[in-house]
């Protein structure tokens, strides 16, 4: 068996899609193969992350290759880092050119937690990482604030878009986190309007989930075109 296949087998990584990049053997490979900056490697080490988790091994190279990703891995398996790490690498530096990355979370608590994770990983680098709060939404100059990464529930994003307070046309990186919960909570319509507002044709979309109900598969099919599918362990386990 070839090396990639062996590594995938070892970590129960199941893939589908064409030309799927090799899984990571370790975090050092991020620097050696993908030009990851020292600040990020240092933050991983300081957080005590020695080995990538299975979802990180495969989803990070997929997203770094500019491919769309549909990822399913159990709760607690490190999905946040799997999308935040390639996001920070793609953004490279802070900028004042409007919102460049959006992470959609089903609840405010999860959005707040994801924002904290992003900030920890970005430590030492001046990215503008913002949680969409009610106050932020109500501030008059909201649309002019520098913002590299915006983390939000779909409802608040939809509201901001409809009030013309938010321009998402430059977003390069869009994540739907916990997409199974987005469905359970009936938030798909809001998600749809956010996906539409992110009109940049070169956007990289990804969808992360802990389970794989048909509704999530269907959403993945409608919003992504040439996505690599990464599933860890068994379906619905
Ligand atoms: P999920 O979104 O899949 O439920 P999280 O991204 O919330 O999981 O991660 C669960 C926990 O694992 C967090 O406390 C996180 O800091 C930790 N973690 C993430 N990646 C690693 C890693 N490579 N090594 C050790 N711990 C990790
Ligand atoms: Mg998560």
CSV table of C-alpha atoms and ligand atoms in Angstrom, one decimal:
chain,number,residue,atom,x,y,z
A,1,UNK,CA,0.0,0.0,0.0
A,2,UNK,CA,1.2,3.5,-0.7
A,3,UNK,CA,2.4,5.7,2.1
A,4,UNK,CA,-0.6,8.1,2.1
A,5,UNK,CA,-3.0,5.3,2.2
A,6,UNK,CA,-1.2,3.6,5.1
A,7,UNK,CA,-1.2,6.8,7.1
A,8,UNK,CA,-4.9,7.3,6.4
A,9,UNK,CA,-5.6,3.7,7.4
A,10,UNK,CA,-3.7,4.1,10.7
A,11,UNK,CA,-5.8,7.2,11.7
A,12,UNK,CA,-9.2,6.0,10.2
A,13,UNK,CA,-9.2,8.8,7.7
A,14,UNK,CA,-11.7,8.1,4.8
A,15,UNK,CA,-11.6,10.4,1.8
A,16,UNK,CA,-13.4,10.9,-1.4
A,17,UNK,CA,-12.6,13.3,-4.2
A,18,UNK,CA,-9.9,13.7,-6.9
A,19,UNK,CA,-6.3,14.4,-6.2
A,20,UNK,CA,-6.5,14.6,-2.4
A,21,UNK,CA,-3.3,16.0,-0.9
A,22,UNK,CA,-1.2,13.8,1.4
A,23,UNK,CA,-2.2,13.8,5.1
A,24,UNK,CA,0.2,15.5,7.5
A,25,UNK,CA,2.7,13.3,9.3
A,26,UNK,CA,3.4,16.0,11.9
A,27,UNK,CA,3.0,19.7,12.4
A,28,UNK,CA,6.6,20.4,11.4
A,29,UNK,CA,5.5,19.5,7.8
A,30,UNK,CA,3.3,22.7,7.9
A,31,UNK,CA,6.5,24.8,7.9
A,32,UNK,CA,8.6,22.6,5.6
A,33,UNK,CA,6.0,22.0,2.9
A,34,UNK,CA,3.5,24.8,3.3
A,35,UNK,CA,5.5,27.7,4.5
A,36,UNK,CA,3.7,28.0,7.8
A,37,UNK,CA,5.1,31.0,9.8
A,38,UNK,CA,7.0,30.5,13.0
A,39,UNK,CA,4.4,32.3,15.1
A,40,UNK,CA,1.8,29.7,14.4
A,41,UNK,CA,4.1,26.7,14.9
A,42,UNK,CA,5.2,28.3,18.2
A,43,UNK,CA,1.6,28.7,19.3
A,44,UNK,CA,0.8,25.1,18.5
A,45,UNK,CA,3.8,24.0,20.6
A,46,UNK,CA,2.8,26.4,23.5
A,47,UNK,CA,-0.7,25.0,23.5
A,48,UNK,CA,0.8,21.6,23.9
A,49,UNK,CA,-0.4,20.3,20.6
A,50,UNK,CA,2.3,17.7,19.7
A,51,UNK,CA,0.6,15.7,17.0
A,52,UNK,CA,-2.1,16.6,14.6
A,53,UNK,CA,-5.4,14.8,15.2
A,54,UNK,CA,-6.8,12.7,12.3
A,55,UNK,CA,-9.1,15.4,11.0
A,56,UNK,CA,-6.3,17.9,11.2
A,57,UNK,CA,-3.9,15.6,9.3
A,58,UNK,CA,-6.2,15.5,6.3
A,59,UNK,CA,-8.4,18.6,6.4
A,60,UNK,CA,-5.5,21.1,6.8
A,61,UNK,CA,-3.6,20.0,3.6
A,62,UNK,CA,-6.9,19.9,1.7
A,63,UNK,CA,-7.7,23.5,2.7
A,64,UNK,CA,-4.1,24.7,2.1
A,65,UNK,CA,-4.3,23.3,-1.4
A,66,UNK,CA,-7.2,25.7,-2.0
A,67,UNK,CA,-9.8,22.9,-2.2
A,68,UNK,CA,-13.2,23.0,-0.7
A,69,UNK,CA,-13.6,20.6,2.2
A,70,UNK,CA,-16.5,18.6,3.7
A,71,UNK,CA,-15.3,17.2,7.0
A,72,UNK,CA,-16.9,15.0,9.5
A,73,UNK,CA,-15.2,14.0,12.7
A,74,UNK,CA,-16.4,13.3,16.3
A,75,UNK,CA,-16.9,16.0,18.9
A,76,UNK,CA,-13.7,16.8,20.7
A,77,UNK,CA,-11.5,15.7,17.8
A,78,UNK,CA,-9.9,19.1,17.1
A,79,UNK,CA,-12.0,20.4,14.2
A,80,UNK,CA,-11.5,24.0,15.2
A,81,UNK,CA,-7.8,23.9,14.6
A,82,UNK,CA,-8.4,22.0,11.4
A,83,UNK,CA,-10.1,25.1,9.8
A,84,UNK,CA,-8.4,27.9,11.8
A,85,UNK,CA,-4.8,26.9,11.0
A,86,UNK,CA,-5.2,26.9,7.2
A,87,UNK,CA,-7.3,30.1,7.5
A,88,UNK,CA,-4.5,32.0,9.3
A,89,UNK,CA,-1.9,30.7,6.9
A,90,UNK,CA,-4.0,31.8,3.9
A,91,UNK,CA,-4.7,35.3,5.4
A,92,UNK,CA,-1.0,35.7,6.0
A,93,UNK,CA,-1.2,39.2,7.5
A,94,UNK,CA,-3.8,41.6,9.0
A,95,UNK,CA,-5.4,43.9,6.5
A,96,UNK,CA,-7.9,46.7,6.4
A,97,UNK,CA,-9.5,45.5,3.2
A,98,UNK,CA,-12.8,44.4,4.8
A,99,UNK,CA,-13.9,41.0,6.0
A,100,UNK,CA,-11.7,38.2,4.6
A,101,UNK,CA,-12.8,35.1,6.5
A,102,UNK,CA,-16.1,34.2,8.1
A,103,UNK,CA,-16.8,31.4,10.5
A,104,UNK,CA,-20.5,30.5,11.1
A,105,UNK,CA,-21.3,28.7,14.3
A,106,UNK,CA,-24.8,27.5,15.4
A,107,UNK,CA,-24.9,29.2,18.8
A,108,UNK,CA,-23.4,32.3,20.4
A,109,UNK,CA,-21.6,30.2,23.0
A,110,UNK,CA,-19.8,28.3,20.2
A,111,UNK,CA,-19.1,31.5,18.3
A,112,UNK,CA,-17.5,33.0,21.4
A,113,UNK,CA,-15.5,29.8,22.1
A,114,UNK,CA,-14.3,29.7,18.4
A,115,UNK,CA,-13.2,33.3,18.6
A,116,UNK,CA,-11.1,32.6,21.7
A,117,UNK,CA,-9.5,29.6,19.9
A,118,UNK,CA,-8.7,31.8,16.9
A,119,UNK,CA,-7.1,34.4,19.0
A,120,UNK,CA,-5.0,31.9,20.9
A,121,UNK,CA,-3.7,30.5,17.6
A,122,UNK,CA,-3.0,34.0,16.2
A,123,UNK,CA,-1.1,35.1,19.3
A,124,UNK,CA,1.9,37.3,18.3
A,125,UNK,CA,0.3,38.3,15.0
A,126,UNK,CA,-2.0,41.3,14.7
A,127,UNK,CA,-5.0,39.8,13.0
A,128,UNK,CA,-8.3,41.5,13.6
A,129,UNK,CA,-10.5,38.7,14.8
A,130,UNK,CA,-14.0,39.7,15.8
A,131,UNK,CA,-17.0,38.1,17.4
A,132,UNK,CA,-20.2,39.5,16.1
A,133,UNK,CA,-21.9,40.7,19.2
A,134,UNK,CA,-25.1,42.7,19.6
A,135,UNK,CA,-23.1,45.8,20.5
A,136,UNK,CA,-20.9,45.4,17.4
A,137,UNK,CA,-23.9,45.0,15.3
A,138,UNK,CA,-25.4,48.2,16.7
A,139,UNK,CA,-22.3,50.3,16.3
A,140,UNK,CA,-22.7,52.9,13.6
A,141,UNK,CA,-19.3,52.4,12.0
A,142,UNK,CA,-19.3,48.6,12.2
A,143,UNK,CA,-18.7,48.2,8.5
A,144,UNK,CA,-15.6,50.3,8.6
A,145,UNK,CA,-13.9,48.5,11.4
A,146,UNK,CA,-10.9,46.4,10.3
A,147,UNK,CA,-11.8,42.7,10.4
A,148,UNK,CA,-9.8,39.8,9.0
A,149,UNK,CA,-11.9,37.1,10.6
A,150,UNK,CA,-15.6,37.4,11.6
A,151,UNK,CA,-17.1,34.8,13.8
A,152,UNK,CA,-20.9,34.8,14.1
A,153,UNK,CA,-24.2,32.9,14.3
A,154,UNK,CA,-26.0,32.9,11.0
A,155,UNK,CA,-28.9,35.1,12.4
A,156,UNK,CA,-26.7,38.0,13.2
A,157,UNK,CA,-24.9,37.8,9.9
A,158,UNK,CA,-28.1,37.7,8.0
A,159,UNK,CA,-29.3,40.7,9.9
A,160,UNK,CA,-26.2,42.7,9.3
A,161,UNK,CA,-26.3,41.9,5.6
A,162,UNK,CA,-29.9,42.9,5.3
A,163,UNK,CA,-29.3,46.2,7.0
A,164,UNK,CA,-26.4,46.8,4.6
A,165,UNK,CA,-24.0,47.1,7.5
A,166,UNK,CA,-21.8,44.3,6.2
A,167,UNK,CA,-20.1,43.6,2.9
A,168,UNK,CA,-19.0,40.0,2.5
A,169,UNK,CA,-18.0,40.3,-1.2
A,170,UNK,CA,-14.3,40.0,-0.4
A,171,UNK,CA,-14.5,36.9,1.8
A,172,UNK,CA,-11.9,34.4,0.8
A,173,UNK,CA,-12.6,31.7,3.3
A,174,UNK,CA,-15.9,30.6,4.7
A,175,UNK,CA,-16.5,27.9,7.3
A,176,UNK,CA,-19.8,26.4,8.4
A,177,UNK,CA,-18.9,24.8,11.7
A,178,UNK,CA,-21.2,22.2,13.4
A,179,UNK,CA,-23.3,22.1,10.3
A,180,UNK,CA,-25.4,19.3,11.7
A,181,UNK,CA,-26.5,21.6,14.5
A,182,UNK,CA,-27.2,24.4,12.0
A,183,UNK,CA,-29.8,22.1,10.7
A,184,UNK,CA,-31.2,20.9,14.0
A,185,UNK,CA,-31.7,24.5,15.0
A,186,UNK,CA,-33.4,25.4,11.7
A,187,UNK,CA,-30.8,27.9,10.6
A,188,UNK,CA,-30.3,26.8,7.0
A,189,UNK,CA,-32.2,29.6,5.5
A,190,UNK,CA,-29.9,32.2,7.2
A,191,UNK,CA,-26.9,30.2,6.3
A,192,UNK,CA,-28.0,30.3,2.7
A,193,UNK,CA,-28.2,34.1,2.6
A,194,UNK,CA,-24.7,34.3,4.1
A,195,UNK,CA,-23.3,31.9,1.5
A,196,UNK,CA,-24.9,34.0,-1.2
A,197,UNK,CA,-23.5,37.3,0.2
A,198,UNK,CA,-20.0,35.8,0.1
A,199,UNK,CA,-19.8,36.3,-3.6
A,200,UNK,CA,-16.1,36.2,-4.2
A,201,UNK,CA,-15.7,33.6,-6.9
A,202,UNK,CA,-12.3,32.3,-5.5
A,203,UNK,CA,-13.7,31.7,-2.1
A,204,UNK,CA,-12.8,28.5,-0.3
A,205,UNK,CA,-15.8,27.0,1.5
A,206,UNK,CA,-15.7,24.3,4.1
A,207,UNK,CA,-18.2,22.5,6.1
A,208,UNK,CA,-17.5,20.8,9.4
A,209,UNK,CA,-19.7,18.4,11.2
A,210,UNK,CA,-19.7,15.8,14.0
A,211,UNK,CA,-22.4,13.6,12.3
A,212,UNK,CA,-23.4,13.0,8.8
A,213,UNK,CA,-27.2,13.1,8.3
A,214,UNK,CA,-28.5,13.3,4.8
A,215,UNK,CA,-29.4,17.0,5.3
A,216,UNK,CA,-25.7,17.9,5.8
A,217,UNK,CA,-24.7,15.8,2.7
A,218,UNK,CA,-27.3,17.7,0.7
A,219,UNK,CA,-26.1,21.1,1.9
A,220,UNK,CA,-22.5,20.1,1.0
A,221,UNK,CA,-23.6,19.2,-2.5
A,222,UNK,CA,-25.5,22.4,-3.0
A,223,UNK,CA,-22.9,24.9,-1.8
A,224,UNK,CA,-19.7,23.1,-2.9
A,225,UNK,CA,-18.5,21.9,-6.2
A,226,UNK,CA,-15.3,20.0,-6.1
A,227,UNK,CA,-15.1,19.4,-2.4
A,228,UNK,CA,-12.8,16.8,-0.8
A,229,UNK,CA,-14.8,14.7,1.6
A,230,UNK,CA,-12.9,13.7,4.8
A,231,UNK,CA,-14.6,11.4,7.3
A,232,UNK,CA,-12.9,10.2,10.4
A,233,UNK,CA,-13.9,6.9,11.9
A,234,UNK,CA,-17.3,5.5,11.0
A,235,UNK,CA,-20.3,7.3,9.6
A,236,UNK,CA,-22.5,8.6,12.4
A,237,UNK,CA,-20.3,7.3,15.1
B,1,LIG,P1,-14.3,19.6,18.0
B,1,LIG,O1,-14.6,20.9,17.3
B,1,LIG,O2,-13.9,18.5,17.0
B,1,LIG,O3,-15.4,19.1,18.9
B,1,LIG,P2,-12.3,21.1,19.3
B,1,LIG,O4,-11.7,21.8,18.2
B,1,LIG,O5,-13.2,21.9,20.2
B,1,LIG,O6,-13.0,19.8,18.9
B,1,LIG,O7,-11.1,20.5,20.2
B,1,LIG,C1,-11.2,19.8,21.3
B,1,LIG,C2,-10.1,19.9,22.3
B,1,LIG,O8,-8.9,19.4,21.7
B,1,LIG,C3,-9.7,21.4,22.5
B,1,LIG,O9,-9.5,21.5,23.9
B,1,LIG,C4,-8.5,21.6,21.8
B,1,LIG,O10,-7.7,22.6,22.3
B,1,LIG,C5,-7.8,20.3,21.8
B,1,LIG,N1,-6.9,20.0,20.6
B,1,LIG,C6,-7.1,20.4,19.3
B,1,LIG,N2,-6.1,19.9,18.5
B,1,LIG,C7,-5.3,19.2,19.3
B,1,LIG,C8,-4.0,18.5,19.1
B,1,LIG,N3,-3.5,18.5,17.9
B,1,LIG,N4,-3.4,18.0,20.1
B,1,LIG,C9,-4.0,18.0,21.4
B,1,LIG,N5,-5.1,18.7,21.7
B,1,LIG,C10,-5.8,19.3,20.7
B,2,LIG,MG1,-16.2,22.2,17.1
